[in-house]
Short mmCIF file of C-alpha atoms and ligand atoms in Angstrom, two decimals:
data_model
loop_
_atom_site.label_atom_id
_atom_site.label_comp_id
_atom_site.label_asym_id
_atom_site.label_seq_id
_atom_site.Cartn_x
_atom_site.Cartn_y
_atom_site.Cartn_z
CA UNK A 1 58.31 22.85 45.76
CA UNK A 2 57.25 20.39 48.49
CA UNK A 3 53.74 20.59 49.80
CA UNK A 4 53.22 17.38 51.54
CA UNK A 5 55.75 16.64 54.33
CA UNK A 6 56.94 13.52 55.70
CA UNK A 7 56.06 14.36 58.71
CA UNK A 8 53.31 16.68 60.51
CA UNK A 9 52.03 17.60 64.32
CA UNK A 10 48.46 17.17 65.72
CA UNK A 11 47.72 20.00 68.24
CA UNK A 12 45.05 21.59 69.10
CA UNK A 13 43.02 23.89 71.44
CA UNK A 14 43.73 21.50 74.57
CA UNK A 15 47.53 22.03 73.73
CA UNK A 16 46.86 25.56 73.83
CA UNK A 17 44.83 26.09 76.47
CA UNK A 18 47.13 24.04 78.58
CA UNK A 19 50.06 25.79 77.48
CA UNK A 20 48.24 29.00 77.88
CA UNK A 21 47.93 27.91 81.79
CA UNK A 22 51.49 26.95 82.18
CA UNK A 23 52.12 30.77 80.74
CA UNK A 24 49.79 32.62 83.01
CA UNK A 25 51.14 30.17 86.38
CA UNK A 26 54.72 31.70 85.37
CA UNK A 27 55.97 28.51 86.13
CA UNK A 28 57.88 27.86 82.40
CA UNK A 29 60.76 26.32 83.68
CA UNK A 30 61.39 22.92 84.84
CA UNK A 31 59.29 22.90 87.87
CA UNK A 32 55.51 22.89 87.50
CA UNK A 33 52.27 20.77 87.64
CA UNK A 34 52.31 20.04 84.27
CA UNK A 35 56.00 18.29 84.57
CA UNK A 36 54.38 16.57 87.70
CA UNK A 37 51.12 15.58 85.66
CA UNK A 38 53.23 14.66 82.73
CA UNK A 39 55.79 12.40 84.30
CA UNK A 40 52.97 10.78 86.65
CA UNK A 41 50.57 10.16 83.27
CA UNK A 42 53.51 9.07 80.77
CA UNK A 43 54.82 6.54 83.61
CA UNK A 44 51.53 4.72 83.82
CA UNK A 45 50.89 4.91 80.07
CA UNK A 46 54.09 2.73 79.83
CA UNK A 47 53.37 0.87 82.67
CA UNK A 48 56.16 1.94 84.63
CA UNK A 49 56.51 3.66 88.28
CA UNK A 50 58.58 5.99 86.89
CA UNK A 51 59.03 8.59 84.19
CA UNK A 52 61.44 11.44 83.80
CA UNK A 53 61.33 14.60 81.90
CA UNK A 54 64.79 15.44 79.87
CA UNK A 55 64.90 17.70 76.99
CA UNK A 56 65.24 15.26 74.42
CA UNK A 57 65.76 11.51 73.03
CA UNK A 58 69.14 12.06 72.52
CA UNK A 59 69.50 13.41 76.11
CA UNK A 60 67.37 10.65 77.39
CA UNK A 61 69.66 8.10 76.52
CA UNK A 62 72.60 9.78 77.76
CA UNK A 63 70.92 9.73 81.04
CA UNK A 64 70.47 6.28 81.12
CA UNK A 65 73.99 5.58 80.18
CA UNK A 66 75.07 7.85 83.01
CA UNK A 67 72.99 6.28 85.69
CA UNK A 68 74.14 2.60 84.64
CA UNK A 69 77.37 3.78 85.18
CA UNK A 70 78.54 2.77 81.54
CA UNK A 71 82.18 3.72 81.47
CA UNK A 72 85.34 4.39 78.97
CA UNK A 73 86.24 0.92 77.62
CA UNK A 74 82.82 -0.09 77.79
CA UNK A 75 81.04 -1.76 75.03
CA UNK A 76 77.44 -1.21 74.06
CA UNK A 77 75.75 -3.66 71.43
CA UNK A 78 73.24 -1.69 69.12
CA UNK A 79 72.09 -2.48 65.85
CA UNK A 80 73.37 -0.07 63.21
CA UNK A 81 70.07 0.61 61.13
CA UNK A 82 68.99 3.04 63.63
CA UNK A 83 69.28 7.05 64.26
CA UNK A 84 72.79 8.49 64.96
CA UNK A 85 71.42 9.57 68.66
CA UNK A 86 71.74 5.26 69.61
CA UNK A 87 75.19 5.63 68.91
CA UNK A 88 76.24 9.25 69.43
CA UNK A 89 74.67 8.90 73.33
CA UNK A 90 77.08 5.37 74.28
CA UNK A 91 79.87 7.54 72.79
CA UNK A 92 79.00 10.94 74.89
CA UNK A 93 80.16 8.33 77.90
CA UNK A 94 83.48 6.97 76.42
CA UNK A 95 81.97 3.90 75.57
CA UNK A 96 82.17 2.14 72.13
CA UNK A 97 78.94 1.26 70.30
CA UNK A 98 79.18 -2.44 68.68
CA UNK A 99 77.16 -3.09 65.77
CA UNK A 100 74.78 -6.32 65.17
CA UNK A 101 72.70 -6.92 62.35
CA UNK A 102 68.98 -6.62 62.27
CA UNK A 103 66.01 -9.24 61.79
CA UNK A 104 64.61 -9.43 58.82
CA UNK A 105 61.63 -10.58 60.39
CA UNK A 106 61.45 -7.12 62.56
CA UNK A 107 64.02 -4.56 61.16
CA UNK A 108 65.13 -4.67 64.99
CA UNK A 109 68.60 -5.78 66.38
CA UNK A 110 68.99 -9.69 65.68
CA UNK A 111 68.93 -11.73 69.03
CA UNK A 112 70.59 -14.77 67.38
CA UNK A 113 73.25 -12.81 66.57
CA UNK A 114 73.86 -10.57 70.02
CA UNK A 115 75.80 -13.00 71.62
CA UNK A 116 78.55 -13.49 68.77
CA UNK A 117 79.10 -9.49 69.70
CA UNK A 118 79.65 -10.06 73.34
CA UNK A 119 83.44 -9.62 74.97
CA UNK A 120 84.19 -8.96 78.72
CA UNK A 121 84.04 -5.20 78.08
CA UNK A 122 80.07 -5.94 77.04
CA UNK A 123 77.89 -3.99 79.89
CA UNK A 124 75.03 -3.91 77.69
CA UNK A 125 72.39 -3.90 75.16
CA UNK A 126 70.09 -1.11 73.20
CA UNK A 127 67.43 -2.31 71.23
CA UNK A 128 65.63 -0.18 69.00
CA UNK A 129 62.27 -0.07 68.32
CA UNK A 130 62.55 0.66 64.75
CA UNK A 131 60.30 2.90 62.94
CA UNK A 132 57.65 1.72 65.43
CA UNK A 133 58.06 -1.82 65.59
CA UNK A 134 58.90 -3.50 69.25
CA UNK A 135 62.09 -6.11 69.37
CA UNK A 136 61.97 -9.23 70.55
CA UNK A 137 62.70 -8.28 74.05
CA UNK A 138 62.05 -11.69 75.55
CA UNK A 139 64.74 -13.24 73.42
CA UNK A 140 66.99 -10.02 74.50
CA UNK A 141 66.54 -10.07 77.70
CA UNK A 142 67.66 -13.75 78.24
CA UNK A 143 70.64 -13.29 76.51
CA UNK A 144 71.17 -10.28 79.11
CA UNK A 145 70.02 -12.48 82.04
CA UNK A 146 72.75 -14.88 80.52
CA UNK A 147 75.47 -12.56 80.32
CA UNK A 148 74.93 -10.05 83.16
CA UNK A 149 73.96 -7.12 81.12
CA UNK A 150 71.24 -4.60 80.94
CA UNK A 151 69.37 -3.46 78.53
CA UNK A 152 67.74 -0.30 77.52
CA UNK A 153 65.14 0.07 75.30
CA UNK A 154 65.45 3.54 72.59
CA UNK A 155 61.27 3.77 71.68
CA UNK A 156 62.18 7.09 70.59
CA UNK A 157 59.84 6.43 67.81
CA UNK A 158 57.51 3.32 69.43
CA UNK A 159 54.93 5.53 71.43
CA UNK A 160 52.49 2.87 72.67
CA UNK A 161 53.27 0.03 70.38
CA UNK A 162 53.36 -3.34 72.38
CA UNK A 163 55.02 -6.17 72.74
CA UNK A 164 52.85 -9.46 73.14
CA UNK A 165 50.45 -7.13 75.06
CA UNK A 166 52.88 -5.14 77.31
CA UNK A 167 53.61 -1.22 76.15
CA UNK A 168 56.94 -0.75 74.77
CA UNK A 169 58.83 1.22 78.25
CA UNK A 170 57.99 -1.40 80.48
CA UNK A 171 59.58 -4.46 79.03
CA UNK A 172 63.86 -3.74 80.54
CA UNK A 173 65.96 -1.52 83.01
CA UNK A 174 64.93 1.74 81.21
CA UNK A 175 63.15 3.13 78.19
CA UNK A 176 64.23 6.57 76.59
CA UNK A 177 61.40 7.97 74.63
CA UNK A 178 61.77 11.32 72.07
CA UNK A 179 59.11 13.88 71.72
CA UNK A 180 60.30 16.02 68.50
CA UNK A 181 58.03 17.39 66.47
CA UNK A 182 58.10 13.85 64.08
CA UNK A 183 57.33 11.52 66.48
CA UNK A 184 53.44 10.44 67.60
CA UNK A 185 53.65 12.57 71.26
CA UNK A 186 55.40 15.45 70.54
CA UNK A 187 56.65 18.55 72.10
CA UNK A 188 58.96 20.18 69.81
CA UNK A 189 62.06 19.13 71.70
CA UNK A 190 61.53 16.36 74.18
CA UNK A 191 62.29 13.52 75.77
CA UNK A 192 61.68 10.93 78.99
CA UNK A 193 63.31 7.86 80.70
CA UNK A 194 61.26 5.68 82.27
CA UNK A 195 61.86 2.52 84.88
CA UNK A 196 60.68 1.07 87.59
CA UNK A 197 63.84 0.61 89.82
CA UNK A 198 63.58 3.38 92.95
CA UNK A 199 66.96 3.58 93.52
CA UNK A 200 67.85 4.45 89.77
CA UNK A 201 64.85 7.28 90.13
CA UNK A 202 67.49 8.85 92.72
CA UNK A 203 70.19 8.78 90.33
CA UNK A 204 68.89 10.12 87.57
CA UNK A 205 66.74 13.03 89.29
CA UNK A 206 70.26 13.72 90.79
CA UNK A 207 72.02 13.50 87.32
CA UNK A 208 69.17 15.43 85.56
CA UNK A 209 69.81 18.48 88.36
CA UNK A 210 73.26 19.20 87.80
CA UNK A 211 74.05 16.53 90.78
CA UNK A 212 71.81 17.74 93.86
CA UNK A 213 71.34 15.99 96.97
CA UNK A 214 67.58 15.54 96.87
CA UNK A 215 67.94 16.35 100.90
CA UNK A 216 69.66 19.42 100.47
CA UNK A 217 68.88 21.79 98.55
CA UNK A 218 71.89 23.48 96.26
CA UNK A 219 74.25 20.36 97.83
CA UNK A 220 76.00 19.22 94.00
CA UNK A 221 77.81 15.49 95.75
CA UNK A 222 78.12 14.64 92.14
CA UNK A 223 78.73 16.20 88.74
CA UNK A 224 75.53 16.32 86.93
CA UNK A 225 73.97 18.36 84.14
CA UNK A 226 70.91 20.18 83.09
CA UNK A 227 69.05 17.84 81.32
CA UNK A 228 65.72 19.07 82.57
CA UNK A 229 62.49 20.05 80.62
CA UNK A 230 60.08 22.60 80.98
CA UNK A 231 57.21 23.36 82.36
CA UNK A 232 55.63 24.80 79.08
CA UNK A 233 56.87 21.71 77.25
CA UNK A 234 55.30 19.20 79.74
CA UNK A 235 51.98 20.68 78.84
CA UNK A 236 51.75 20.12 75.63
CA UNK A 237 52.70 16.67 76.38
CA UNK A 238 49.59 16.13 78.88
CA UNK A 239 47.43 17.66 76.53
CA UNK A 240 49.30 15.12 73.45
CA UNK A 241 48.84 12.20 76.37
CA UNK A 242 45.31 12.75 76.88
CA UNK A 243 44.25 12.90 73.51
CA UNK A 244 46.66 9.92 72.33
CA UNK A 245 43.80 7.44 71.06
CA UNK A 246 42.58 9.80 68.96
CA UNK A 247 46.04 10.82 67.34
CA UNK A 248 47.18 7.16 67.48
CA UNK A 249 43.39 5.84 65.48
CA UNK A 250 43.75 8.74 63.16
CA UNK A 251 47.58 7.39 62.23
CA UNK A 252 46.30 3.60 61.72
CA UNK A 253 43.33 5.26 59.35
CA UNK A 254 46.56 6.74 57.27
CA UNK A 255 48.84 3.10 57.68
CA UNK A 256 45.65 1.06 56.59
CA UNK A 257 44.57 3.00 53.59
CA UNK A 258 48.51 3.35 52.31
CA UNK A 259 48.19 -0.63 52.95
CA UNK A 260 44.94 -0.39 50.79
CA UNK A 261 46.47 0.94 47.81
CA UNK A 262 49.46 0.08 47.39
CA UNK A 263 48.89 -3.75 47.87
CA UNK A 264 50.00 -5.17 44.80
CA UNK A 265 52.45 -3.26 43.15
CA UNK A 266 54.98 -5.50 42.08
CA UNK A 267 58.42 -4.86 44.04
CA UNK A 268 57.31 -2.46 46.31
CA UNK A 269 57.29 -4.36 50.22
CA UNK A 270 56.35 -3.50 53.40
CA UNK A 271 57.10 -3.17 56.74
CA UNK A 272 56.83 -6.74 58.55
CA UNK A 273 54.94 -7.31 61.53
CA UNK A 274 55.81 -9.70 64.25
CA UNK A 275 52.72 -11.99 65.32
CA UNK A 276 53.59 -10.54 68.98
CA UNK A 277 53.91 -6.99 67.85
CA UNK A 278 51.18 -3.98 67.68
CA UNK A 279 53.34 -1.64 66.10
CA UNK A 280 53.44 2.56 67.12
CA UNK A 281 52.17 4.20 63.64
CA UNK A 282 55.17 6.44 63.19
CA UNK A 283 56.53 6.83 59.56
CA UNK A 284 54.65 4.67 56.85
CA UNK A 285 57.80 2.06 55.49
CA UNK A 286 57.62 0.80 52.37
CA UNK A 287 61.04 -1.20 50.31
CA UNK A 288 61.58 -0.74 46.92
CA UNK A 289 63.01 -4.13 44.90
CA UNK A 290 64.41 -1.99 41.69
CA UNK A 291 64.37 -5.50 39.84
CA UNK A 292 61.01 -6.30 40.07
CA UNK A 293 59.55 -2.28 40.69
CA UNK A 294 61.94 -1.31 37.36
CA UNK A 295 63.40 1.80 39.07
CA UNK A 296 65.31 2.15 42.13
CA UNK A 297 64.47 3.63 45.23
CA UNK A 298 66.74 7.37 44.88
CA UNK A 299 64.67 7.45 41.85
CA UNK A 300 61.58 7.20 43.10
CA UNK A 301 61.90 9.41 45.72
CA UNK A 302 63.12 11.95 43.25
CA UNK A 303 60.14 11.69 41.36
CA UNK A 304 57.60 12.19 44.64
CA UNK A 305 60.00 14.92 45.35
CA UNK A 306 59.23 16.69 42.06
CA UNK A 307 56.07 15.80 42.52
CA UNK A 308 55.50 18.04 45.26
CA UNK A 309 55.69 14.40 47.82
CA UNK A 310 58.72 14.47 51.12
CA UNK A 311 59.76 11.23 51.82
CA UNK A 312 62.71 10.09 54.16
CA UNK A 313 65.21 7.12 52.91
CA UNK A 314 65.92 4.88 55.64
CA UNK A 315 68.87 5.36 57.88
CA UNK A 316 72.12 5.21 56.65
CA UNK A 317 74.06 2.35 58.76
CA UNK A 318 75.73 3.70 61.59
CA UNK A 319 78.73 1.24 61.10
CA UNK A 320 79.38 2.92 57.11
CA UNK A 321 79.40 7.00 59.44
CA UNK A 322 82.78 7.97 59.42
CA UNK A 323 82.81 8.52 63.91
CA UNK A 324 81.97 4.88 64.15
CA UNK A 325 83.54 3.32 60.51
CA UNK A 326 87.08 2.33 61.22
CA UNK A 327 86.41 0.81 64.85
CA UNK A 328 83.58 -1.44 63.03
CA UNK A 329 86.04 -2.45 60.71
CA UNK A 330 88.67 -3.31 62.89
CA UNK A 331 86.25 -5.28 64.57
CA UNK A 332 84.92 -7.21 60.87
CA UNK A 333 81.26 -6.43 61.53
CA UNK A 334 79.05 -7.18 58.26
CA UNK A 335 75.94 -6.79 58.42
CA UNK A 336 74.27 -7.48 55.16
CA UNK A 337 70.03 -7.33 56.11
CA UNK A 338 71.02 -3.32 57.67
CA UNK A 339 72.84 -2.49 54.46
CA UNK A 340 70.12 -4.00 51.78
CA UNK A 341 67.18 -2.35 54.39
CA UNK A 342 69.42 0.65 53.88
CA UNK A 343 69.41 1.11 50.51
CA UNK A 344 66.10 0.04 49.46
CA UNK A 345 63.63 1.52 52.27
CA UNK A 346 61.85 4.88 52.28
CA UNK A 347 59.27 6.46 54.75
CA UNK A 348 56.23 8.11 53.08
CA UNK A 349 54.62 10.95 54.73
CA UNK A 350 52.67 10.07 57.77
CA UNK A 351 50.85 12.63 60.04
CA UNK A 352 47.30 13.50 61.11
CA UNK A 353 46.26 16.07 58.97
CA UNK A 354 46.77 13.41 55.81
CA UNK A 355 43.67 13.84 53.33
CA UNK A 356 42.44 10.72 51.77
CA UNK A 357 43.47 12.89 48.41
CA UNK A 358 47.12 13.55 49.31
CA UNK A 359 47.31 9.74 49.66
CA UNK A 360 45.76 8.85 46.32
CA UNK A 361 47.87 10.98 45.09
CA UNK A 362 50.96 9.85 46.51
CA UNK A 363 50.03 6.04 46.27
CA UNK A 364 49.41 6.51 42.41
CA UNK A 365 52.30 8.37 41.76
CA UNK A 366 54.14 4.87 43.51
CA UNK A 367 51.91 2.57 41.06
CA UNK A 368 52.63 4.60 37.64
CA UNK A 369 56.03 5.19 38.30
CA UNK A 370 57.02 1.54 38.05
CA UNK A 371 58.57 0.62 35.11
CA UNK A 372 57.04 -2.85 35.16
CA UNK A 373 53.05 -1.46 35.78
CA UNK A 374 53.20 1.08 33.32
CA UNK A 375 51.12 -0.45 30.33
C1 PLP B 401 65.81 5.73 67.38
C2 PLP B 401 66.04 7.11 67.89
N1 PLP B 401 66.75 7.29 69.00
C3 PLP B 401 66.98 8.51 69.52
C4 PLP B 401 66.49 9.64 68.92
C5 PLP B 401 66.84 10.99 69.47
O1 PLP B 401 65.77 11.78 69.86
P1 PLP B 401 65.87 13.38 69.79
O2 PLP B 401 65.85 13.79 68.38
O3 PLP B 401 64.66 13.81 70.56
O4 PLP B 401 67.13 13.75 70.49
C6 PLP B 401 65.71 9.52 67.77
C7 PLP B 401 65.16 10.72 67.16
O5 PLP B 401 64.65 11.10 66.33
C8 PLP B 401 65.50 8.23 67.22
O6 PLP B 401 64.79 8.06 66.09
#
């Protein structure tokens, strides 16, 4: 039976008591001060003059697709070692995700190889923030300048990492951001866009409201949807934003004592850092090199698992799913660092309520378990 997740909130009496208010106001639908106070705080935590509610990552992205105008025929460049959601969303508009390769240096889409992925039907580029570390956006963004296309950023699970000193949000056109109950601000089911581009705010408040005329009220000029979040939701998430130090400090406590002890083990790696990165603690990465660790990583995870210990492998390409398989073929993609990341990466559990114990535990289950350490 497993009794240590891979993944765990952090609420407390503030999320409560706030969501107790939004209760008693019987405002619990998608107009309220709390999706005011949210939007407002989350904007300038990303340093953006804009945030949007939505009712999750997935969602969020599809908003952002929407409001770019991103159109059947369309191509989207996105690496493949990412969550379905990346691709799923470019495909909810008719568009066709194309797949590039990821750093080795990062995990994140590859900028030296974006531009050997770009045709005329190109409109743009999502990089992912992957398991908390930023991409290089600088090197993104000039290709983009280069080639006249935007770029979005999915920090679905970056909350407040940074890129050479700028939050993750605030660094292209638009940022979608997920709130689920895995991710470092969470509220249950969640999401936001943010940008700072006024016009676009018109847009996508139009497209988030099945298509109103912000002038007139129930005027629908355009077909839009309900993409909207709640009231209740929203405060959780201003409780979640006020408190974010202290859940972000305890999550570096975890990532620095899992760093601690298991330092050393012979084949097991880590997650690299950029030197311009301060990484979001999300999910605790380590890679398992079966040569060197003397057992793969399936059967390590099987052992944790009996053990009582979740863990998570790392995403299975996108460009291997059978939706996206066959056009990726046609189109000869190989991308070799996403495939060995693939098969050799896991995510330990990572959460708050983490004892010191449950990671001594979990860490020496990692060391013993290696064929080459056991003496
Ligand atoms: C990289 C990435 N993008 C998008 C999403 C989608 O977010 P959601 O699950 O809130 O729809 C996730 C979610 O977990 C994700 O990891």
């Amino acid at each position: 039976m497993i009794n240590i997740h891979v993944a765990g909130t952090d609420l407390t009496e503030k999320e409560e008591v706030y969501v107790l208010e939004a209760l008693r106001s019987t405002w619990i639908s998608s107009t309220g001060v709390f999706v005011d106070k949210f939007e407002n705080d989350f904007a300038k935590l990303c340093g953006t003059k804009s945030a949007l509610s939505v009712c999750n990552g997935t969602i969020a992205l599809h908003l952002s697709l929407l409001g770019l105008d991103v159109r059947p025929g369309d191509e989207v460049i996105i690496p493949s070692l990412t969550y379905v959601a990346t691709a799923n969303a470019v495909r909810y508009v008719g568009a066709e995700p194309v797949f590039v390769d990821v750093d080795p240096e990062t995990w994140c889409i590859d900028p030296k190889l974006i531009e050997n992925s770009i045709t005329r039907k190109t409109k743009g580029i999502i990089p992912v923030h992957l398991y908390g570390h930023p991409a290089d956006m600088d090197a993104i963004n000039q290709i983009a300048a280069v080639h006249g296309l935007w770029v979005v950023e999915d920090a679905a699970e970056a909350h407040l990492a940074r890129y050479k000193g700028c939050p993750v949000g605030s660094l292209s056109k638009i940022a979608t951001f997920s709130f689920y109950g895995n991710k470092i601000l969470t509220c249950g089911e969640g999401g936001a866009v943010v940008f700072n581009d006024p016009q676009l705010k018109i847009r996508l408040k139009a497209l988030r409201g099945q298509g109103v005329d912000p002038m007139r009220r129930y005027y629908f000029p355009i077909t839009g949807y309900n993409f909207r979040l709640t009231n209740v939701a929203c405060a959780i998430l201003c409780a979640q934003i006020e408190r974010h130090k202290e859940i972000i400090e305890r999550r570096k406590k975890i990532f620095q004592n899992y760093d601690d002890k298991l330092r050393g083990i012979p084949g097991i790696g880590f997650q690299p850092v950029a030197p311009w990165a301060e990484p979001a603690p999300w999910l605790y990465c380590i890679t398992v090199d079966e040569k060197i660790y003397g057992q793969s990583r399936d059967a390590l995870m099987k052992k944790l698992a009996q053990d009582g210990i979740e863990t998570r492998p790392f995403f299975i390409p996108l460009h291997h799913l059978p939706p996206f398989r066959d056009e990726s073929r046609r189109r000869g993609e190989n991308l070799p660092i996403t495939d060995a990341l693939s098969l050799s990466g896991l995510n330990l559990p990572t959460f708050s309520q983490l004892t010191n114990d449950q990671i001594v535990k979990i860490t020496e289950i990692i060391r013993c378990f290696s064929k080459k350490y056991a003496f």
